[in-house]
mmCIF file of C-alpha atoms and ligand atoms in Angstrom:
data_model
loop_
_atom_site.group_PDB
_atom_site.id
_atom_site.type_symbol
_atom_site.label_atom_id
_atom_site.label_comp_id
_atom_site.label_asym_id
_atom_site.label_seq_id
_atom_site.Cartn_x
_atom_site.Cartn_y
_atom_site.Cartn_z
ATOM 1 C CA UNK A 1360 -17.906 7.894 13.509
ATOM 2 C CA UNK A 1361 -17.179 4.766 11.453
ATOM 3 C CA UNK A 1362 -14.985 5.507 8.473
ATOM 4 C CA UNK A 1363 -15.088 3.697 5.131
ATOM 5 C CA UNK A 1364 -11.531 2.570 4.397
ATOM 6 C CA UNK A 1365 -10.503 1.243 0.973
ATOM 7 C CA UNK A 1366 -7.264 -0.745 0.935
ATOM 8 C CA UNK A 1367 -5.556 -1.947 -2.252
ATOM 9 C CA UNK A 1368 -3.508 -5.139 -2.159
ATOM 10 C CA UNK A 1369 -5.324 -6.269 0.989
ATOM 11 C CA UNK A 1370 -4.653 -9.961 0.339
ATOM 12 C CA UNK A 1371 -1.194 -10.038 1.918
ATOM 13 C CA UNK A 1372 1.414 -8.373 4.119
ATOM 14 C CA UNK A 1373 0.963 -4.705 4.999
ATOM 15 C CA UNK A 1374 -2.411 -4.448 3.212
ATOM 16 C CA UNK A 1375 -3.831 -7.398 5.143
ATOM 17 C CA UNK A 1376 -2.431 -6.022 8.416
ATOM 18 C CA UNK A 1377 -4.074 -2.667 7.640
ATOM 19 C CA UNK A 1378 -7.387 -4.466 7.077
ATOM 20 C CA UNK A 1379 -7.157 -6.108 10.507
ATOM 21 C CA UNK A 1380 -6.076 -2.911 12.312
ATOM 22 C CA UNK A 1381 -8.714 -0.680 10.707
ATOM 23 C CA UNK A 1382 -11.278 -3.383 11.556
ATOM 24 C CA UNK A 1383 -10.138 -3.285 15.217
ATOM 25 C CA UNK A 1384 -10.490 0.497 14.988
ATOM 26 C CA UNK A 1385 -14.190 -0.037 14.212
ATOM 27 C CA UNK A 1386 -14.068 1.021 10.567
ATOM 28 C CA UNK A 1387 -15.930 -0.349 7.522
ATOM 29 C CA UNK A 1388 -13.658 -1.923 4.949
ATOM 30 C CA UNK A 1389 -13.513 -2.120 1.178
ATOM 31 C CA UNK A 1390 -10.759 -4.622 0.482
ATOM 32 C CA UNK A 1391 -9.356 -4.909 -3.017
ATOM 33 C CA UNK A 1392 -6.920 -7.305 -4.599
ATOM 34 C CA UNK A 1393 -6.329 -9.677 -7.467
ATOM 35 C CA UNK A 1394 -6.761 -12.971 -5.628
ATOM 36 C CA UNK A 1395 -10.510 -13.541 -5.386
ATOM 37 C CA UNK A 1396 -10.222 -16.676 -3.250
ATOM 38 C CA UNK A 1397 -7.947 -15.006 -0.718
ATOM 39 C CA UNK A 1398 -10.271 -11.978 -0.593
ATOM 40 C CA UNK A 1399 -13.186 -14.296 0.096
ATOM 41 C CA UNK A 1400 -11.311 -15.976 2.987
ATOM 42 C CA UNK A 1401 -10.456 -12.587 4.514
ATOM 43 C CA UNK A 1402 -14.071 -11.492 3.999
ATOM 44 C CA UNK A 1403 -15.291 -14.497 6.000
ATOM 45 C CA UNK A 1404 -12.650 -13.957 8.691
ATOM 46 C CA UNK A 1405 -13.749 -10.357 9.212
ATOM 47 C CA UNK A 1406 -17.487 -11.075 8.922
ATOM 48 C CA UNK A 1407 -17.110 -13.628 11.719
ATOM 49 C CA UNK A 1408 -15.768 -10.785 13.872
ATOM 50 C CA UNK A 1409 -18.792 -8.630 13.030
ATOM 51 C CA UNK A 1410 -16.861 -6.286 10.733
ATOM 52 C CA UNK A 1411 -18.718 -4.640 7.823
ATOM 53 C CA UNK A 1412 -16.665 -5.540 4.787
ATOM 54 C CA UNK A 1413 -16.963 -5.531 1.014
ATOM 55 C CA UNK A 1414 -14.421 -7.009 -1.392
ATOM 56 C CA UNK A 1415 -13.585 -5.980 -4.955
ATOM 57 C CA UNK A 1416 -11.413 -8.043 -7.281
ATOM 58 C CA UNK A 1417 -9.300 -6.026 -9.689
ATOM 59 C CA UNK A 1418 -5.729 -5.296 -10.663
ATOM 60 C CA UNK A 1419 -4.789 -1.675 -9.893
ATOM 61 C CA UNK A 1420 -3.178 -1.477 -13.337
ATOM 62 C CA UNK A 1421 -6.599 -2.079 -14.947
ATOM 63 C CA UNK A 1422 -8.143 1.381 -14.745
ATOM 64 C CA UNK A 1423 -11.366 0.402 -16.549
ATOM 65 C CA UNK A 1424 -12.066 -2.550 -14.223
ATOM 66 C CA UNK A 1425 -11.207 -0.455 -11.162
ATOM 67 C CA UNK A 1426 -13.580 2.268 -12.330
ATOM 68 C CA UNK A 1427 -16.333 -0.254 -13.045
ATOM 69 C CA UNK A 1428 -15.985 -1.811 -9.577
ATOM 70 C CA UNK A 1429 -16.086 1.601 -7.889
ATOM 71 C CA UNK A 1430 -19.045 2.758 -10.014
ATOM 72 C CA UNK A 1431 -20.971 -0.334 -8.928
ATOM 73 C CA UNK A 1432 -20.443 0.229 -5.209
ATOM 74 C CA UNK A 1433 -23.741 0.171 -3.302
ATOM 75 C CA UNK A 1434 -24.799 3.660 -2.243
ATOM 76 C CA UNK A 1435 -23.925 3.084 1.417
ATOM 77 C CA UNK A 1436 -20.330 2.212 0.450
ATOM 78 C CA UNK A 1437 -19.645 5.075 -1.946
ATOM 79 C CA UNK A 1438 -18.394 7.730 0.468
ATOM 80 C CA UNK A 1439 -14.854 6.487 0.931
ATOM 81 C CA UNK A 1440 -13.098 8.293 3.802
ATOM 82 C CA UNK A 1441 -9.665 6.676 3.650
ATOM 83 C CA UNK A 1442 -7.779 5.356 0.633
ATOM 84 C CA UNK A 1443 -4.769 3.171 1.460
ATOM 85 C CA UNK A 1444 -2.682 2.915 -1.703
ATOM 86 C CA UNK A 1445 -0.742 -0.176 -0.686
ATOM 87 C CA UNK A 1446 -0.671 -2.528 -3.699
ATOM 88 C CA UNK A 1447 2.867 -2.682 -4.986
ATOM 89 C CA UNK A 1448 5.942 -4.778 -5.494
ATOM 90 C CA UNK A 1449 9.625 -5.028 -6.252
ATOM 91 C CA UNK A 1450 10.907 -7.359 -8.944
ATOM 92 C CA UNK A 1451 14.594 -8.202 -9.196
ATOM 93 C CA UNK A 1452 17.753 -6.786 -7.655
ATOM 94 C CA UNK A 1453 19.950 -6.676 -10.740
ATOM 95 C CA UNK A 1454 22.162 -3.748 -11.691
ATOM 96 C CA UNK A 1455 20.234 -1.223 -13.771
ATOM 97 C CA UNK A 1456 22.113 -2.222 -16.937
ATOM 98 C CA UNK A 1457 21.027 -5.857 -16.505
ATOM 99 C CA UNK A 1458 17.427 -5.528 -15.268
ATOM 100 C CA UNK A 1459 14.497 -7.211 -17.015
ATOM 101 C CA UNK A 1460 12.280 -4.911 -19.093
ATOM 102 C CA UNK A 1461 9.131 -6.796 -18.011
ATOM 103 C CA UNK A 1462 10.018 -6.350 -14.334
ATOM 104 C CA UNK A 1463 10.515 -2.619 -14.815
ATOM 105 C CA UNK A 1464 7.192 -2.282 -16.602
ATOM 106 C CA UNK A 1465 5.330 -4.219 -13.919
ATOM 107 C CA UNK A 1466 6.823 -2.105 -11.117
ATOM 108 C CA UNK A 1467 6.195 1.201 -12.871
ATOM 109 C CA UNK A 1468 2.669 0.211 -13.936
ATOM 110 C CA UNK A 1469 1.726 -1.012 -10.450
ATOM 111 C CA UNK A 1470 3.596 1.229 -8.013
ATOM 112 C CA UNK A 1471 3.174 4.489 -9.928
ATOM 113 C CA UNK A 1472 0.366 4.191 -12.467
ATOM 114 C CA UNK A 1473 -1.767 1.876 -10.304
ATOM 115 C CA UNK A 1474 -1.494 4.269 -7.365
ATOM 116 C CA UNK A 1475 -2.375 7.148 -9.689
ATOM 117 C CA UNK A 1476 -5.378 5.252 -11.083
ATOM 118 C CA UNK A 1477 -6.804 4.763 -7.600
ATOM 119 C CA UNK A 1478 -6.062 8.337 -6.565
ATOM 120 C CA UNK A 1479 -7.756 9.712 -9.686
ATOM 121 C CA UNK A 1480 -10.803 7.490 -9.177
ATOM 122 C CA UNK A 1481 -11.325 7.991 -5.429
ATOM 123 C CA UNK A 1482 -10.101 11.479 -4.519
ATOM 124 C CA UNK A 1483 -12.658 13.513 -6.553
ATOM 125 C CA UNK A 1484 -15.393 12.112 -4.274
ATOM 126 C CA UNK A 1485 -13.375 13.151 -1.236
ATOM 127 C CA UNK A 1486 -12.971 16.660 -2.634
ATOM 128 C CA UNK A 1487 -16.717 16.870 -3.376
ATOM 129 C CA UNK A 1488 -17.511 15.757 0.204
ATOM 130 C CA UNK A 1489 -14.744 17.963 1.664
ATOM 131 C CA UNK A 1490 -13.468 15.038 3.695
ATOM 132 C CA UNK A 1491 -10.873 12.295 3.301
ATOM 133 C CA UNK A 1492 -7.425 10.867 3.879
ATOM 134 C CA UNK A 1493 -5.025 9.239 1.442
ATOM 135 C CA UNK A 1494 -2.326 6.973 2.809
ATOM 136 C CA UNK A 1495 0.323 6.042 0.269
ATOM 137 C CA UNK A 1496 2.709 3.222 1.101
ATOM 138 C CA UNK A 1497 6.043 4.593 -0.029
ATOM 139 C CA UNK A 1498 9.353 3.218 1.228
ATOM 140 C CA UNK A 1499 12.768 4.024 2.624
ATOM 141 C CA UNK A 1500 13.733 2.948 -0.913
ATOM 142 C CA UNK A 1501 12.255 6.241 -2.142
ATOM 143 C CA UNK A 1502 14.686 8.280 -0.018
ATOM 144 C CA UNK A 1503 17.879 6.986 -1.625
ATOM 145 C CA UNK A 1504 18.816 4.238 -4.051
ATOM 146 C CA UNK A 1505 20.529 1.077 -2.796
ATOM 147 C CA UNK A 1506 22.480 -1.524 -4.782
ATOM 148 C CA UNK A 1507 20.173 -3.200 -7.278
ATOM 149 C CA UNK A 1508 17.184 -1.128 -6.117
ATOM 150 C CA UNK A 1509 17.314 1.253 -9.117
ATOM 151 C CA UNK A 1510 13.821 1.023 -10.690
ATOM 152 C CA UNK A 1511 11.993 -0.017 -7.506
ATOM 153 C CA UNK A 1512 13.620 2.903 -5.646
ATOM 154 C CA UNK A 1513 12.581 5.215 -8.488
ATOM 155 C CA UNK A 1514 8.956 4.097 -8.178
ATOM 156 C CA UNK A 1515 8.967 4.812 -4.446
ATOM 157 C CA UNK A 1516 10.628 8.202 -5.041
ATOM 158 C CA UNK A 1517 7.690 8.795 -7.383
ATOM 159 C CA UNK A 1518 5.287 7.856 -4.580
ATOM 160 C CA UNK A 1519 6.897 10.588 -2.470
ATOM 161 C CA UNK A 1520 6.554 13.157 -5.277
ATOM 162 C CA UNK A 1521 2.940 12.140 -5.938
ATOM 163 C CA UNK A 1522 2.103 12.313 -2.217
ATOM 164 C CA UNK A 1523 3.691 15.761 -1.937
ATOM 165 C CA UNK A 1524 1.952 16.916 -5.118
ATOM 166 C CA UNK A 1525 -1.451 15.693 -3.986
ATOM 167 C CA UNK A 1526 -0.956 17.301 -0.556
ATOM 168 C CA UNK A 1527 -0.420 20.636 -2.302
ATOM 169 C CA UNK A 1528 -3.447 20.108 -4.542
ATOM 170 C CA UNK A 1529 -5.801 19.470 -1.596
ATOM 171 C CA UNK A 1530 -4.253 21.957 0.833
ATOM 172 C CA UNK A 1531 -7.351 24.156 0.469
ATOM 173 C CA UNK A 1532 -9.514 21.285 1.806
ATOM 174 C CA UNK A 1533 -9.582 19.247 5.062
ATOM 175 C CA UNK A 1534 -8.223 16.235 3.128
ATOM 176 C CA UNK A 1535 -4.940 14.843 4.458
ATOM 177 C CA UNK A 1536 -2.181 12.969 2.639
ATOM 178 C CA UNK A 1537 0.281 10.654 4.380
ATOM 179 C CA UNK A 1538 3.314 8.949 2.855
ATOM 180 C CA UNK A 1539 4.308 5.963 5.003
ATOM 181 C CA UNK A 1540 7.859 4.847 4.278
ATOM 182 C CA UNK A 1541 8.685 1.452 5.808
ATOM 183 C CA UNK A 1542 12.083 -0.192 5.856
ATOM 184 C CA UNK A 1543 12.438 -3.978 6.109
ATOM 185 C CA UNK A 1544 9.022 -5.542 6.698
ATOM 186 C CA UNK A 1545 8.790 -9.327 6.582
ATOM 187 C CA UNK A 1546 5.947 -10.112 4.172
ATOM 188 C CA UNK A 1547 5.754 -11.777 0.750
ATOM 189 C CA UNK A 1548 7.646 -8.776 -0.608
ATOM 190 C CA UNK A 1549 11.025 -10.514 -0.990
ATOM 191 C CA UNK A 1550 9.510 -13.796 -2.250
ATOM 192 C CA UNK A 1551 7.940 -11.741 -5.019
ATOM 193 C CA UNK A 1552 11.114 -9.730 -5.602
ATOM 194 C CA UNK A 1553 13.147 -12.900 -6.093
ATOM 195 C CA UNK A 1554 10.513 -14.563 -8.285
ATOM 196 C CA UNK A 1555 9.693 -17.272 -5.737
ATOM 197 C CA UNK A 1556 13.232 -18.004 -4.477
ATOM 198 C CA UNK A 1557 12.109 -18.353 -0.853
ATOM 199 C CA UNK A 1558 15.565 -19.134 0.528
ATOM 200 C CA UNK A 1559 16.967 -15.926 -0.914
ATOM 201 C CA UNK A 1560 13.924 -14.068 0.386
ATOM 202 C CA UNK A 1561 14.429 -15.396 3.932
ATOM 203 C CA UNK A 1562 18.052 -14.168 3.893
ATOM 204 C CA UNK A 1563 16.854 -10.572 3.578
ATOM 205 C CA UNK A 1564 15.572 -10.760 7.172
ATOM 206 C CA UNK A 1565 18.389 -12.878 8.648
ATOM 207 C CA UNK A 1566 20.229 -11.489 11.684
ATOM 208 C CA UNK A 1567 17.794 -8.630 12.248
ATOM 209 C CA UNK A 1568 14.339 -8.365 13.778
ATOM 210 C CA UNK A 1569 12.359 -6.973 10.847
ATOM 211 C CA UNK A 1570 9.210 -4.917 11.048
ATOM 212 C CA UNK A 1571 5.832 -6.626 10.676
ATOM 213 C CA UNK A 1572 2.820 -5.522 8.686
ATOM 214 C CA UNK A 1573 1.146 -4.693 12.013
ATOM 215 C CA UNK A 1574 3.896 -2.184 12.838
ATOM 216 C CA UNK A 1575 3.058 -0.262 9.672
ATOM 217 C CA UNK A 1576 -0.716 -0.651 10.054
ATOM 218 C CA UNK A 1577 -0.497 0.836 13.574
ATOM 219 C CA UNK A 1578 0.970 4.023 12.106
ATOM 220 C CA UNK A 1579 -1.641 4.141 9.346
ATOM 221 C CA UNK A 1580 -4.464 3.929 11.889
ATOM 222 C CA UNK A 1581 -2.737 6.513 14.106
ATOM 223 C CA UNK A 1582 -2.503 8.956 11.182
ATOM 224 C CA UNK A 1583 -6.213 8.653 10.386
ATOM 225 C CA UNK A 1584 -7.190 9.056 14.056
ATOM 226 C CA UNK A 1585 -5.096 12.211 14.547
ATOM 227 C CA UNK A 1586 -7.122 15.372 15.237
ATOM 228 C CA UNK A 1587 -8.464 17.054 12.090
ATOM 229 C CA UNK A 1588 -5.879 19.862 12.245
ATOM 230 C CA UNK A 1589 -2.957 17.372 12.368
ATOM 231 C CA UNK A 1590 -1.621 16.045 9.079
ATOM 232 C CA UNK A 1591 0.930 13.253 9.469
ATOM 233 C CA UNK A 1592 2.577 14.078 6.159
ATOM 234 C CA UNK A 1593 5.373 11.524 6.069
ATOM 235 C CA UNK A 1594 6.700 8.802 8.366
ATOM 236 C CA UNK A 1595 9.909 6.759 7.968
ATOM 237 C CA UNK A 1596 9.574 3.498 9.929
ATOM 238 C CA UNK A 1597 12.726 1.409 10.230
ATOM 239 C CA UNK A 1598 13.684 -1.736 12.085
ATOM 240 C CA UNK A 1599 15.862 -0.747 15.031
ATOM 241 C CA UNK A 1600 19.066 -2.147 13.494
ATOM 242 C CA UNK A 1601 18.369 -0.588 10.101
ATOM 243 C CA UNK A 1602 19.672 2.960 9.607
ATOM 244 C CA UNK A 1603 18.835 3.483 5.920
ATOM 245 C CA UNK A 1604 17.967 1.509 2.805
ATOM 246 C CA UNK A 1605 21.526 0.174 2.671
ATOM 247 C CA UNK A 1606 22.798 0.269 6.286
ATOM 248 C CA UNK A 1607 21.545 -2.808 8.139
ATOM 249 C CA UNK A 1608 23.467 -4.224 11.118
ATOM 250 C CA UNK A 1609 22.909 -7.964 11.437
ATOM 251 C CA UNK A 1610 23.989 -10.144 14.357
HETATM 252 P P1 NDP B 1131 3.203 -8.411 -0.177
HETATM 253 O O1 NDP B 1131 3.798 -9.059 -1.370
HETATM 254 O O2 NDP B 1131 2.990 -9.229 1.035
HETATM 255 O O3 NDP B 1131 1.835 -7.704 -0.565
HETATM 256 C C1 NDP B 1131 1.682 -6.982 -1.760
HETATM 257 C C2 NDP B 1131 0.217 -6.835 -2.057
HETATM 258 O O4 NDP B 1131 0.067 -6.024 -3.221
HETATM 259 C C3 NDP B 1131 -0.455 -8.171 -2.354
HETATM 260 O O5 NDP B 1131 -1.752 -8.155 -1.833
HETATM 261 C C4 NDP B 1131 -0.475 -8.183 -3.874
HETATM 262 O O6 NDP B 1131 -1.476 -9.000 -4.422
HETATM 263 C C5 NDP B 1131 -0.785 -6.725 -4.144
HETATM 264 N N1 NDP B 1131 -0.537 -6.371 -5.527
HETATM 265 C C6 NDP B 1131 0.622 -6.450 -6.211
HETATM 266 N N2 NDP B 1131 0.412 -6.051 -7.482
HETATM 267 C C7 NDP B 1131 -0.890 -5.744 -7.588
HETATM 268 C C8 NDP B 1131 -1.705 -5.269 -8.640
HETATM 269 N N3 NDP B 1131 -1.213 -5.051 -9.869
HETATM 270 N N4 NDP B 1131 -3.014 -5.033 -8.395
HETATM 271 C C9 NDP B 1131 -3.529 -5.262 -7.164
HETATM 272 N N5 NDP B 1131 -2.819 -5.723 -6.134
HETATM 273 C C10 NDP B 1131 -1.511 -5.944 -6.347
HETATM 274 O O7 NDP B 1131 4.173 -7.187 0.146
HETATM 275 P P2 NDP B 1131 4.050 -5.985 1.185
HETATM 276 O O8 NDP B 1131 2.850 -6.108 2.017
HETATM 277 O O9 NDP B 1131 5.349 -5.872 1.836
HETATM 278 O O10 NDP B 1131 3.898 -4.762 0.172
HETATM 279 C C11 NDP B 1131 2.871 -3.810 0.273
HETATM 280 C C12 NDP B 1131 3.417 -2.443 -0.091
HETATM 281 O O11 NDP B 1131 4.412 -2.082 0.844
HETATM 282 C C13 NDP B 1131 4.075 -2.367 -1.468
HETATM 283 O O12 NDP B 1131 3.709 -1.146 -2.064
HETATM 284 C C14 NDP B 1131 5.566 -2.364 -1.126
HETATM 285 O O13 NDP B 1131 6.317 -1.732 -2.104
HETATM 286 C C15 NDP B 1131 5.544 -1.592 0.168
HETATM 287 N N6 NDP B 1131 6.700 -1.740 1.025
HETATM 288 C C16 NDP B 1131 7.077 -2.982 1.488
HETATM 289 C C17 NDP B 1131 8.170 -3.087 2.334
HETATM 290 C C18 NDP B 1131 8.677 -4.404 2.817
HETATM 291 O O14 NDP B 1131 9.834 -4.475 3.275
HETATM 292 N N7 NDP B 1131 7.896 -5.466 2.795
HETATM 293 C C19 NDP B 1131 8.883 -1.892 2.776
HETATM 294 C C20 NDP B 1131 8.429 -0.661 2.205
HETATM 295 C C21 NDP B 1131 7.353 -0.599 1.391
HETATM 296 P P3 NDP B 1131 -1.127 -10.402 -5.153
HETATM 297 O O15 NDP B 1131 -1.040 -11.397 -4.029
HETATM 298 O O16 NDP B 1131 -2.281 -10.597 -6.060
HETATM 299 O O17 NDP B 1131 0.172 -10.221 -5.862
HETATM 300 C C1 8X3 B 1132 10.852 -2.208 0.683
HETATM 301 C C2 8X3 B 1132 11.979 -1.967 1.611
HETATM 302 O O1 8X3 B 1132 14.496 -1.664 1.695
HETATM 303 O O2 8X3 B 1132 13.640 -3.713 0.690
HETATM 304 O O3 8X3 B 1132 10.427 -1.035 0.082
HETATM 305 O O4 8X3 B 1132 13.436 -1.624 -0.462
HETATM 306 S S1 8X3 B 1132 13.451 -2.255 0.827
#
């Protein structure tokens, strides 16, 4: 049966790759993001392939707008089966005692509170229907801090705690919760982290074959296609020459 999959931050990187992979899987897509023009381009791209797709423009930090958009969903789009909490970012790599307050607030508001907003808005419907799957995009950064990772790592540790907490809260239902924890994935992630310093961003992936968004999307689709009694609770996905958040062997 076709599932309705809602993906946040679908305009780039892992979120966009998830959109393409769930589309190939035959699912219906609700794609959300902040960049209306980019959403419209992706909408056209998928429509041309015969995919049923709906786009919603909102910032996950804006709970009221998110709620409004979800409340206005046409009836046939309301029964969301899969929520992919992907929207997120890192800003800066300074020592904790030198970090920028605004960067910290943006990361905490997006990666933690934004994910919570979406969970709070979408999961009650899943509970009422006794059906659903939440995929949170955590990170290897949530397993252990690395130099300069401080606040970003803390937000991804929070994603692990929130995934574990939600899994406990829905354990009496068929709803499944998956925390996907990628390592180095080459996307816009580092360009954003370094505030548009693209040369510095490119260096993050030098001397190693990084993961791609598709590598992560494959696992997301696998988790949702697993038999109903199988809950892929957590997956750490690393590039082959990456052993942890801080051990990366470059050639
Ligand atoms: P990208 O920068 O390519 O994509 C991030 C996406 O999140 C964009 O669509 C961006 O939209 C969106 N986004 C950011 N802030 C908001 C917001 N406030 N509201 C709505 N959308 C928002 O990076 P990735 O694809 O790599 O990142 C996706 C997720 O994967 C993040 O949660 C990240 O932490 C996580 N991750 C990434 C890894 C990596 O190495 N790349 C590894 C582990 C985890 P916009 O274009 O409008 O900013
Ligand atoms: C993104 C991966 O290792 O750059 O979460 O933090 S890392």
